[in-house]
Amino acid sequence: MAEFLREKAAVAEREHLPGSFVQVVADFLAAGGKRLRPLLCITGWHAAVGERTPPPAVIRVAAALEMFHAVALIHDDVMDQSSLRRGEPTVHRALTGQRIASGDSHESAERFGVGGAILVGDLVLTWSDELVHTADLTPGELSGLLPLIDMMRAEVMYGQYLDLAATGSPTDDVEQALTIARYKTAKYSVERPLHIGAVLGGAGHDLLDALTDYALPLGEAFQLRDDLLGAFGDSAATGKPRMDDLRDGKHTALVALALRAASGPSADLLRDLLGRPDLTDAQAERVRAVLIATGARDDIEDMIARHRDRIGELLSARGAIHPGALPVLHHLADSATRRSA
Amino acid sequence: MAEFLREKAAVAEREHLPGSFVQVVADFLAAGGKRLRPLLCITGWHAAVGERTPPPAVIRVAAALEMFHAVALIHDDVMDQSSLRRGEPTVHRALTGQRIASGDSHESAERFGVGGAILVGDLVLTWSDELVHTADLTPGELSGLLPLIDMMRAEVMYGQYLDLAATGSPTDDVEQALTIARYKTAKYSVERPLHIGAVLGGAGHDLLDALTDYALPLGEAFQLRDDLLGAFGDSAATGKPRMDDLRDGKHTALVALALRAASGPSADLLRDLLGRPDLTDAQAERVRAVLIATGARDDIEDMIARHRDRIGELLSARGAIHPGALPVLHHLADSATRRSA
């Protein structure tokens, strides 16, 4: 990925194109992240062929998934008006900051930041495609892969749209929150990366189905853990302000369960405070107290534990999954459901 | 394209995904537009093989270009905060309007409109890919085509970024304005669509070079005409408010030439008024008077006429271009440079 970005920077310089465009992406990708999707892609390949060093083409496609994820995050941060990501300023904030530093008015700098971040996302989407197109796959492999990638992209966009539409006015509809989690996280972040790697390893339907059975509960548990971290996590560890989910009024399963269980003043408090852009620390603490008192937090922990158990059973039965891939799949299930960042 | 969108609407309904997402795109595409890129794609194919009915694969790729262009426009309208496109509300305004109608506050509806339009654009980008991937091309044709599409996308994003960075503070740098026009319009809107069609028709380097020689002056002339329409056009014909370019302070060759030629109070007037979000009709008229008095409008008309002549000579010499494609290429050059909308 670093090499690909260096090439892009060289092209920009040669053609007198704005290099800041490339730099902001390089900075964003260098700031880290869990690299979950590339790891899952390579694990999918292992699940098909056993534990061998993956060929460069598989690594390049794995990098394309990380690049695509950067697009989703860059655009998501514009939509959520988030200021921090991975402990660093988000792309639109970084661009806004550059313009303020060079003497622009706040309004004009903000406009440039938002527009620039939309364009940076669109450009990185093309780069992600380019990584796949230049991965030295056979034309047959490439045409087998592209429909999967198209599906993955459409799924995440639908998930994000459902999420956006529900944000600001959370309800007690737990099913709706889980549908959002399925599209945004379970399918996009877990199932498709595994499938993409597995298909590159020549997987048949049995293996793809087994990976789906693994991916959907894992992805849901991953999102439920994310929701808990969004409300109760330590922002120094997660790299994003922990009040954002509450301030935005995110429609999570956690909040939906609390709204379902709460009555009288507790319910009023949730409806009144969730989604307030000016939520104070003290108000956030009161929301958290209701999330705990209604049992919603414990219920979510139980759901996560049940998913973890189910994944454990599935991996013991294993079926079509190559045994060489099992340790990583176990490890991922464990860390994704227990993580604190 | 309509059939493809109907399929997408059916899938959305079956999967309980938000159908408004599909409808807003269908409305946008149905509102018209010049369909310039699909026409050029098919003309590129004709330039390679002569005037025959193009096969469905070529038509599908041509439709993908129109779909991609919709993405560029949807995102561009968010960045420019434009309210009208093709005489209809822009996507972010349409989504904002839906939410206001259902009782949302203006601020929250606006946020949904902007976020939704970013996502709609990202989804339509995937659909555009999908149209290419399912065009029934041979794997070999597909792998030949994809790098061209990647290049086209990167070029328009760079062009848009340069445009965005220069907007609000136009200078007398005519070269910079022409560079923006080359990336945004000449390469993206003319050269690449022609190349894409030609490559599908089996074109060699000679033909691609001849099409480049035709495309770059035509694209520049097209953009220069657009700049004139942006300042002097009739908004009933163009479908967008004609003060937008002046209010935004677009860095066009027209404005750059005027700034270069203006002195004293005229120069001050341009610097003071261009880019003012609250520009009044009377102020816009004063700007237009300076654009005329400095000779900038006439200079741009001369540049357009010179490009038209050059294209005429080139087409007379014709070289590698199949004679069957010449009438359309002549017609396009004529209408793109003389159009009033």
XYZ file of C-alpha atoms in Angstrom:
682
model
C 0.000 0.000 0.000
C 2.852 2.353 0.922
C 4.572 1.597 -2.368
C 1.358 2.218 -4.325
C 0.942 5.585 -2.574
C 4.548 6.543 -3.328
C 3.863 5.877 -7.018
C 0.753 8.073 -6.820
C 2.751 10.867 -5.177
C 5.373 10.643 -7.931
C 2.690 10.850 -10.626
C 1.094 13.847 -8.915
C 4.429 15.635 -8.805
C 5.236 14.867 -12.433
C 1.826 16.054 -13.641
C 1.748 19.095 -11.345
C -1.276 17.716 -9.566
C -1.937 18.545 -5.919
C 0.294 16.320 -3.786
C -1.579 17.208 -0.598
C -4.324 14.996 -1.969
C -2.025 11.959 -1.765
C -0.398 12.972 1.506
C -3.666 13.237 3.382
C -4.530 9.664 2.351
C -1.080 8.371 3.257
C -1.377 10.017 6.686
C -4.816 8.555 7.187
C -3.732 5.018 6.333
C -0.518 5.302 8.364
C -2.477 6.280 11.483
C -3.343 2.632 11.885
C -6.636 0.941 12.377
C -7.162 -2.716 13.061
C -6.548 -3.896 9.462
C -9.404 -6.286 10.115
C -10.590 -6.642 6.513
C -7.196 -7.453 4.937
C -6.588 -9.960 7.729
C -9.958 -11.587 7.074
C -9.305 -11.664 3.343
C -6.054 -13.542 3.846
C -7.734 -15.791 6.403
C -10.433 -16.600 3.836
C -7.692 -17.615 1.449
C -6.145 -19.812 4.179
C -9.552 -21.342 4.846
C -9.582 -22.483 1.218
C -5.997 -23.591 0.658
C -4.436 -24.148 4.081
C -1.781 -22.158 5.815
C 0.679 -21.088 3.164
C 2.188 -17.733 2.294
C -0.421 -15.985 0.162
C 0.696 -14.908 -3.315
C 1.183 -11.165 -4.014
C -2.168 -10.969 -5.836
C -4.057 -11.958 -2.661
C -2.100 -9.444 -0.598
C -2.846 -6.742 -3.138
C -6.579 -7.467 -3.043
C -6.391 -7.448 0.761
C -4.773 -4.001 0.567
C -7.579 -2.885 -1.765
C -10.092 -3.753 0.960
C -8.226 -1.573 3.451
C -8.123 1.212 0.865
C -11.852 0.868 0.277
C -12.478 0.946 4.001
C -10.587 4.226 4.178
C -13.154 5.625 1.710
C -16.044 4.502 3.875
C -14.437 6.104 6.944
C -13.466 9.353 5.206
C -17.009 9.834 3.903
C -18.535 8.640 7.173
C -16.555 11.235 9.102
C -17.893 13.964 6.812
C -21.446 12.730 7.349
C -21.043 12.427 11.120
C -19.051 15.668 11.289
C -16.524 13.760 13.393
C -13.332 15.527 14.304
C -11.148 12.611 15.388
C -10.385 9.211 13.870
C -7.639 6.883 15.044
C -6.565 9.634 17.430
C -5.818 12.020 14.542
C -7.899 14.760 12.888
C -10.310 13.361 10.304
C -9.567 14.119 6.635
C -12.089 16.938 6.364
C -10.739 18.506 9.554
C -7.150 18.154 8.339
C -8.015 19.875 5.039
C -10.002 22.565 6.844
C -7.034 23.121 9.153
C -4.631 23.504 6.220
C -6.798 26.254 4.746
C -7.277 28.092 8.012
C -3.503 28.005 8.486
C -3.072 29.627 5.063
C -5.405 32.484 6.001
C -8.836 31.346 4.782
C -11.995 32.309 6.620
C -13.498 29.543 8.767
C -16.544 29.204 6.549
C -14.589 28.957 3.328
C -12.030 26.591 4.907
C -14.806 24.351 6.206
C -16.384 24.211 2.781
C -13.062 23.258 1.235
C -12.527 20.621 3.928
C -15.886 18.944 3.326
C -15.650 19.103 -0.471
C -12.027 17.990 -0.452
C -12.802 15.015 1.799
C -15.651 13.901 -0.499
C -13.242 14.055 -3.458
C -10.383 12.374 -1.594
C -12.801 9.550 -0.775
C -13.866 9.269 -4.414
C -10.264 9.214 -5.580
C -9.246 6.577 -3.032
C -12.186 4.480 -4.218
C -10.624 4.532 -7.675
C -7.257 3.611 -6.191
C -8.842 0.706 -4.400
C -10.236 -0.480 -7.757
C -6.865 0.032 -9.341
C -5.172 -2.171 -6.739
C -7.567 -4.971 -7.690
C -7.234 -4.367 -11.434
C -3.437 -4.449 -11.282
C -3.196 -7.396 -8.883
C -1.975 -9.689 -11.644
C -5.033 -11.905 -11.405
C -5.955 -13.950 -14.460
C -8.833 -12.361 -16.422
C -10.994 -15.279 -15.193
C -10.091 -14.698 -11.532
C -10.771 -10.998 -11.965
C -14.233 -11.510 -13.452
C -15.066 -13.946 -10.636
C -13.962 -11.452 -8.012
C -15.566 -8.234 -9.244
C -19.223 -9.188 -8.562
C -18.296 -9.999 -4.938
C -16.630 -6.631 -4.523
C -19.638 -4.894 -6.086
C -21.920 -6.683 -3.640
C -19.752 -5.746 -0.681
C -19.827 -2.098 -1.665
C -23.550 -1.947 -2.223
C -24.132 -3.626 1.153
C -22.077 -1.161 3.118
C -23.730 1.800 1.394
C -27.185 0.461 2.212
C -26.079 -0.151 5.796
C -24.681 3.335 6.124
C -27.834 4.826 4.650
C -30.056 2.920 7.091
C -27.750 4.061 9.877
C -27.848 7.674 8.783
C -31.626 7.634 8.399
C -32.069 6.245 11.936
C -29.488 8.501 13.605
C -30.894 11.324 15.694
C -34.140 9.593 16.532
C -33.357 6.195 18.080
C -36.369 3.991 18.811
C -36.962 0.737 20.698
C -36.791 -1.188 17.389
C -34.019 -3.680 18.201
C -34.506 -5.546 14.901
C -33.826 -2.402 12.891
C -30.610 -1.781 14.835
C -29.522 -5.372 14.127
C -30.330 -4.980 10.413
C -28.046 -1.964 10.287
C -25.349 -3.991 12.072
C -25.770 -6.851 9.613
C -25.253 -4.696 6.512
C -22.685 -2.271 7.863
C -20.584 -4.698 9.823
C -21.412 -8.398 9.584
C -21.648 -8.594 5.811
C -19.352 -5.773 4.782
C -16.583 -6.089 7.352
C -16.482 -9.816 7.980
C -18.372 -12.014 5.531
C -17.293 -10.362 2.258
C -13.585 -10.047 3.067
C -13.553 -13.753 4.018
C -15.438 -14.653 0.842
C -13.154 -12.568 -1.338
C -10.048 -14.305 0.003
C -11.726 -17.711 -0.181
C -12.827 -17.224 -3.796
C -9.245 -16.295 -4.719
C -8.251 -19.601 -3.116
C -10.775 -21.438 -5.288
C -13.459 -21.984 -2.610
C -16.692 -23.803 -3.436
C -20.172 -23.164 -2.019
C -19.658 -25.333 1.087
C -16.749 -23.252 2.278
C -18.459 -19.949 1.440
C -21.515 -21.069 3.451
C -19.356 -22.126 6.400
C -17.635 -18.747 6.344
C -21.018 -17.002 6.298
C -22.098 -19.026 9.358
C -18.964 -17.825 11.110
C -19.074 -14.253 9.844
C -22.604 -13.156 10.635
C -22.600 -13.802 14.409
C -19.031 -12.520 14.641
C -19.901 -9.353 12.770
C -22.961 -8.724 14.898
C -20.952 -9.285 18.073
C -18.262 -6.961 16.747
C -20.840 -4.212 16.181
C -22.477 -4.772 19.586
C -19.043 -4.429 21.201
C -18.554 -1.256 19.158
C -21.847 0.110 20.450
C -20.761 -0.587 24.059
C -17.412 1.093 23.429
C -19.210 4.031 21.796
C -21.136 4.602 25.026
C -18.774 3.346 27.734
C -15.327 3.060 26.094
C -12.174 4.930 26.894
C -11.602 7.521 24.182
C -7.828 7.346 24.674
C -8.007 3.687 23.605
C -10.630 3.933 20.854
C -9.180 7.095 19.277
C -12.578 8.770 18.987
C -14.551 10.896 21.458
C -16.761 8.532 23.425
C -19.718 10.867 23.598
C -20.173 10.991 19.794
C -22.612 8.061 19.610
C -24.785 9.535 22.367
C -24.600 13.074 21.017
C -25.470 11.872 17.525
C -28.342 9.769 18.831
C -27.081 6.599 17.093
C -29.783 3.978 16.778
C -27.904 1.030 18.340
C -29.249 -2.238 19.767
C -27.977 -1.008 23.148
C -30.120 2.104 23.021
C -33.107 0.259 21.519
C -33.059 -2.297 24.369
C -32.820 0.475 26.936
C -35.729 2.340 25.355
C -37.751 -0.880 25.338
C -37.061 -1.561 29.030
C -37.172 1.987 30.373
C -40.328 3.463 31.804
C -41.428 6.846 33.108
C -38.650 9.285 33.877
C -35.862 6.997 32.592
C -37.514 6.738 29.188
C -38.087 10.491 29.109
C -34.462 11.102 30.000
C -33.219 8.917 27.124
C -35.579 10.525 24.625
C -34.666 13.966 25.833
C -30.886 13.606 25.948
C -29.931 11.203 23.150
C -29.078 13.110 19.985
C -28.460 16.445 21.702
C -25.478 18.028 20.006
C -24.710 19.979 23.192
C -24.819 16.952 25.513
C -22.681 17.643 28.595
C -20.456 15.179 30.433
C -22.889 15.096 33.323
C -25.845 14.388 31.023
C -23.884 11.624 29.278
C -23.275 10.053 32.702
C -27.016 10.061 33.371
C -27.665 8.352 30.026
C -25.038 5.711 30.855
C -26.656 5.124 34.237
C -29.981 4.370 32.494
C -28.286 2.074 29.952
C -26.957 0.122 32.944
C -30.032 0.279 35.181
C -32.391 -0.964 32.456
C -30.184 -4.008 32.029
C -29.467 -3.056 28.411
C -25.717 -3.162 28.866
C -25.854 -6.608 30.436
C -28.223 -7.855 27.758
C -25.798 -6.764 25.050
C -22.920 -8.466 26.869
C -25.052 -11.629 26.971
C -25.767 -11.416 23.259
C -22.058 -11.044 22.546
C -21.242 -14.035 24.763
C -23.888 -16.174 23.034
C -22.468 -15.283 19.617
C -18.984 -16.149 20.844
C -20.200 -19.543 22.082
C -21.980 -20.252 18.830
C -18.841 -19.409 16.840
C -16.827 -21.691 19.130
C -19.172 -24.609 18.424
C -19.129 -23.919 14.730
C -15.352 -23.869 14.587
C -15.175 -27.138 16.573
C -17.424 -28.801 13.984
C -15.403 -26.926 11.345
C -16.658 -28.744 8.217
C -15.359 -27.152 5.030
C -12.828 -24.808 6.646
C -9.193 -25.859 6.237
C -7.775 -26.650 9.729
C -4.825 -24.354 9.069
C -7.178 -21.356 9.255
C -8.828 -22.291 12.554
C -6.382 -20.699 15.008
C -6.730 -17.278 13.368
C -10.520 -17.599 13.173
C -10.608 -18.479 16.901
C -8.312 -15.604 17.735
C -10.355 -13.118 15.700
C -13.601 -14.207 17.324
C -12.053 -13.786 20.709
C -10.407 -10.435 20.172
C -13.288 -8.885 18.229
C -15.771 -9.691 20.964
C -13.561 -8.855 23.963
C -11.605 -5.886 22.612
C -11.472 -2.549 24.402
C -10.570 -0.387 21.373
C -30.262 2.053 -17.475
C -33.979 2.182 -16.624
C -34.122 -1.618 -16.587
C -31.055 -1.818 -14.354
C -32.658 0.640 -11.924
C -35.903 -1.347 -11.895
C -33.906 -4.440 -10.906
C -32.251 -2.456 -8.109
C -35.649 -1.246 -6.880
C -36.942 -4.841 -6.857
C -33.914 -6.017 -4.854
C -34.362 -3.171 -2.377
C -37.988 -4.099 -1.866
C -37.231 -7.813 -1.436
C -34.468 -7.131 1.081
C -36.405 -4.415 2.930
C -33.789 -1.877 1.991
C -34.697 1.790 1.568
C -36.291 2.213 -1.864
C -36.066 6.016 -1.696
C -32.361 5.486 -2.281
C -33.092 4.013 -5.723
C -35.911 6.431 -6.543
C -33.807 9.514 -6.012
C -31.244 8.182 -8.505
C -33.911 7.231 -11.040
C -35.406 10.730 -10.774
C -31.999 12.300 -11.182
C -31.164 10.305 -14.310
C -34.635 10.790 -15.788
C -34.326 14.581 -15.496
C -32.162 14.496 -18.597
C -28.769 15.937 -19.234
C -26.962 15.956 -22.527
C -25.909 12.256 -22.420
C -22.658 13.515 -23.902
C -20.397 10.783 -22.495
C -22.457 7.781 -23.667
C -22.765 9.400 -27.083
C -18.993 9.895 -27.242
C -18.385 6.328 -26.125
C -20.512 4.973 -28.939
C -18.920 7.432 -31.358
C -15.487 6.151 -30.289
C -16.664 2.657 -31.141
C -17.877 3.900 -34.529
C -14.532 5.602 -35.098
C -12.906 2.186 -34.750
C -15.321 -0.079 -36.609
C -17.463 2.137 -38.833
C -21.096 2.983 -38.511
C -22.853 -0.156 -37.351
C -25.297 -0.814 -34.548
C -23.160 -1.190 -31.431
C -23.521 -4.484 -29.541
C -25.300 -4.477 -26.152
C -21.964 -4.593 -24.290
C -20.908 -1.238 -25.763
C -24.270 0.299 -24.905
C -24.004 -1.001 -21.362
C -20.546 0.503 -20.915
C -21.877 3.768 -22.371
C -24.656 3.679 -19.765
C -22.038 3.071 -17.057
C -20.348 6.341 -18.072
C -23.624 8.216 -17.651
C -24.121 6.531 -14.280
C -20.607 7.525 -13.224
C -21.236 11.070 -14.347
C -24.310 11.154 -12.125
C -21.970 10.389 -9.196
C -19.685 13.262 -10.118
C -22.674 15.633 -10.330
C -24.350 14.422 -7.128
C -21.130 14.879 -5.149
C -20.323 18.129 -6.933
C -23.706 19.572 -5.980
C -23.027 18.736 -2.330
C -19.635 20.427 -2.522
C -20.997 23.502 -4.306
C -24.133 23.537 -2.139
C -26.127 23.884 -5.364
C -29.873 23.713 -5.119
C -30.825 23.086 -8.750
C -29.554 20.682 -11.399
C -31.259 20.049 -14.703
C -34.072 22.289 -13.498
C -34.842 19.943 -10.575
C -33.739 20.000 -6.936
C -30.295 18.441 -6.465
C -30.135 15.083 -4.658
C -29.088 16.546 -1.315
C -31.891 19.122 -1.540
C -34.433 16.449 -2.503
C -33.416 14.308 0.496
C -33.418 17.339 2.792
C -36.890 18.235 1.522
C -38.204 14.721 2.217
C -37.085 14.965 5.832
C -38.452 18.458 6.375
C -41.775 17.231 4.973
C -41.781 14.428 7.533
C -41.295 16.869 10.400
C -37.522 17.007 10.904
C -35.802 20.177 12.018
C -33.996 22.074 9.250
C -30.573 21.364 10.723
C -31.158 17.650 11.096
C -32.807 17.398 7.666
C -29.884 19.223 6.062
C -27.432 16.863 7.702
C -29.384 13.879 6.422
C -29.554 15.405 2.937
C -25.791 15.944 2.720
C -24.907 12.547 4.201
C -27.516 10.772 2.104
C -26.290 12.414 -1.099
C -22.690 11.362 -0.358
C -23.897 7.779 0.142
C -26.190 7.819 -2.885
C -23.178 8.926 -4.934
C -21.035 6.133 -3.495
C -23.734 3.567 -4.226
C -24.253 4.771 -7.779
C -20.493 4.532 -8.289
C -20.783 0.851 -7.432
C -23.723 0.501 -9.817
C -21.674 2.093 -12.550
C -18.961 -0.512 -11.907
C -21.568 -3.226 -11.904
C -22.867 -2.155 -15.318
C -19.353 -2.599 -16.702
C -18.736 -5.878 -14.865
C -21.982 -7.396 -16.157
C -21.679 -6.041 -19.712
C -20.899 -9.496 -21.069
C -17.424 -8.489 -22.162
C -14.847 -11.228 -22.533
C -12.475 -11.371 -19.536
C -9.780 -10.059 -21.891
C -11.885 -7.094 -23.031
C -12.759 -6.346 -19.417
C -9.142 -6.286 -18.256
C -8.263 -4.027 -21.178
C -11.052 -1.622 -20.321
C -10.674 -1.289 -16.557
C -7.353 0.642 -16.536
C -8.903 3.242 -18.861
C -11.882 3.656 -16.573
C -9.575 3.959 -13.557
C -7.613 6.664 -15.328
C -10.757 8.556 -16.281
C -11.950 8.536 -12.676
C -8.667 9.665 -11.204
C -8.479 12.491 -13.752
C -11.892 13.901 -12.950
C -11.213 13.757 -9.211
C -7.950 15.638 -9.626
C -9.721 18.171 -11.835
C -12.494 18.637 -9.321
C -9.999 19.017 -6.502
C -8.041 21.677 -8.397
C -11.345 23.406 -9.136
C -12.465 23.287 -5.523
C -9.102 24.541 -4.264
C -9.213 27.522 -6.646
C -12.875 28.391 -6.074
C -13.508 31.444 -3.934
C -10.264 33.164 -4.786
C -9.958 33.438 -8.569
C -6.691 34.880 -9.861
C -5.378 36.056 -13.233
C -3.688 32.669 -13.756
C -5.247 31.643 -17.078
C -3.033 28.544 -17.346
C -4.348 27.189 -14.050
C -7.930 27.666 -15.223
C -7.126 25.781 -18.426
C -5.472 22.962 -16.479
C -8.661 22.545 -14.479
C -10.641 22.505 -17.734
C -8.308 19.899 -19.210
C -8.708 17.442 -16.324
C -12.350 18.073 -15.498
C -13.704 18.362 -18.983
C -11.358 17.685 -21.897
C -9.907 14.428 -20.589
C -12.753 13.173 -18.427
C -15.773 14.188 -20.518
C -14.464 13.857 -24.039
C -11.163 12.032 -24.479
C -11.789 9.072 -22.155
C -15.339 8.271 -23.309
C -14.074 8.262 -26.923
C -11.109 6.067 -25.957
C -13.295 3.654 -24.013
C -15.611 3.125 -26.980
C -12.688 2.917 -29.388
C -10.861 0.320 -27.293
C -14.020 -1.802 -27.228
C -13.941 -1.551 -31.027
C -10.349 -2.800 -31.072
C -8.647 0.575 -31.705
C -4.869 0.826 -32.001
C -2.602 3.688 -30.925
C -3.072 5.705 -34.123
C -6.791 5.985 -33.624
C -6.474 6.709 -29.908
C -4.013 9.518 -30.693
C -6.315 10.960 -33.379
C -9.191 10.930 -30.913
C -7.034 12.719 -28.340
C -6.190 15.410 -30.910
C -9.918 15.889 -31.467
C -10.942 15.618 -27.822
C -8.630 18.056 -26.083
C -9.518 21.220 -28.051
C -13.174 20.193 -28.103
C -13.214 19.625 -24.346
C -11.506 22.927 -23.660
C -13.964 24.726 -25.946
C -16.843 22.938 -24.219
C -15.638 24.161 -20.826
C -15.048 27.705 -22.072
C -18.618 27.733 -23.415
C -19.759 26.449 -20.024
C -17.928 29.287 -18.301
C -19.658 31.820 -20.566
C -23.036 30.217 -19.882
C -22.253 30.208 -16.147
C -21.830 33.976 -16.253
C -24.144 35.079 -19.077
C -26.448 32.116 -19.770
C -30.186 31.911 -19.397
C -30.929 29.879 -16.281
C -34.243 28.674 -17.770
C -32.214 26.981 -20.524
C -29.236 25.737 -18.498
C -31.319 24.453 -15.575
C -29.061 26.011 -12.976
C -29.037 29.487 -11.418
C -26.729 31.616 -13.553
C -25.244 33.521 -10.646
C -23.766 30.406 -9.021
C -20.381 30.623 -10.776
C -20.009 34.291 -9.839
C -21.244 33.811 -6.275
C -18.917 30.857 -5.785
C -15.988 32.761 -7.254
C -15.173 30.003 -9.764
C -11.665 30.284 -11.135
C -12.488 30.209 -14.870
C -10.410 31.312 -17.842
C -13.044 34.010 -18.410
C -12.499 35.487 -14.966
C -8.718 35.035 -15.130
C -8.540 36.941 -18.432
C -10.717 39.717 -17.030
C -8.529 39.980 -13.925
C -5.440 40.111 -16.128
C -6.880 42.898 -18.298
C -8.705 44.914 -15.653
C -7.090 47.838 -13.929
C -7.973 50.211 -11.113
C -11.622 50.224 -10.072
C -12.626 47.409 -12.454
C -10.069 45.065 -10.941
C -11.149 46.078 -7.435
C -14.758 45.454 -8.343
C -14.008 41.915 -9.554
C -11.912 41.077 -6.514
C -14.525 42.506 -4.211
C -17.624 40.916 -5.728
C -16.551 37.524 -7.094
C -17.121 34.810 -4.507
C -19.588 36.808 -2.390
C -22.288 34.401 -1.293
C -24.740 37.305 -0.989
C -24.074 38.709 -4.483
C -27.130 40.646 -5.648
C -28.546 40.773 -9.185
C -27.323 44.340 -9.570
C -23.812 43.402 -8.451
C -23.779 40.432 -10.824
C -24.670 42.818 -13.656
C -21.695 45.001 -12.751
C -19.401 41.961 -12.826
C -20.773 40.992 -16.239
C -20.158 44.525 -17.512
C -16.484 44.239 -16.523
C -16.181 40.787 -18.123
C -17.405 42.414 -21.335
C -15.525 45.730 -21.087
C -12.138 44.067 -20.463
C -12.615 42.062 -23.649
C -12.515 38.796 -21.699
C -15.825 37.572 -23.103
C -14.715 38.256 -26.679
C -11.331 36.622 -26.048
C -13.047 33.467 -24.824
C -15.331 33.464 -27.873
C -12.205 33.760 -30.049
C -10.548 30.856 -28.259
C -13.652 28.730 -28.796
C -13.758 29.658 -32.493
C -10.059 28.803 -32.921
C -10.599 25.406 -31.321
C -13.588 24.802 -33.588
C -11.483 25.638 -36.654
C -8.665 23.389 -35.520
C -11.090 20.509 -35.011
C -12.545 21.133 -38.479
C -9.078 20.871 -40.067
C -8.289 17.774 -38.100
C -11.479 16.052 -39.155
C -10.853 16.978 -42.804
C -7.444 15.312 -42.626
C -9.137 12.525 -40.614
C -6.340 9.902 -40.684
C -7.173 6.947 -38.486
C -10.812 7.805 -37.793
C -13.346 5.670 -39.682
C -15.282 7.961 -42.087
C -18.577 6.637 -40.730
C -17.900 8.459 -37.433
C -17.097 11.844 -39.004
C -20.615 13.316 -39.248
C -21.261 12.796 -35.528
C -17.833 14.152 -34.590
C -18.528 17.263 -36.700
C -21.965 17.665 -35.190
C -20.638 17.299 -31.648
C -17.920 19.859 -32.199
C -20.459 22.263 -33.574
C -23.125 21.843 -30.928
C -20.731 21.704 -27.970
C -19.108 24.987 -28.942
C -22.253 26.864 -29.987
C -24.774 25.543 -27.467
C -26.856 27.773 -25.235
C -27.630 25.199 -22.509
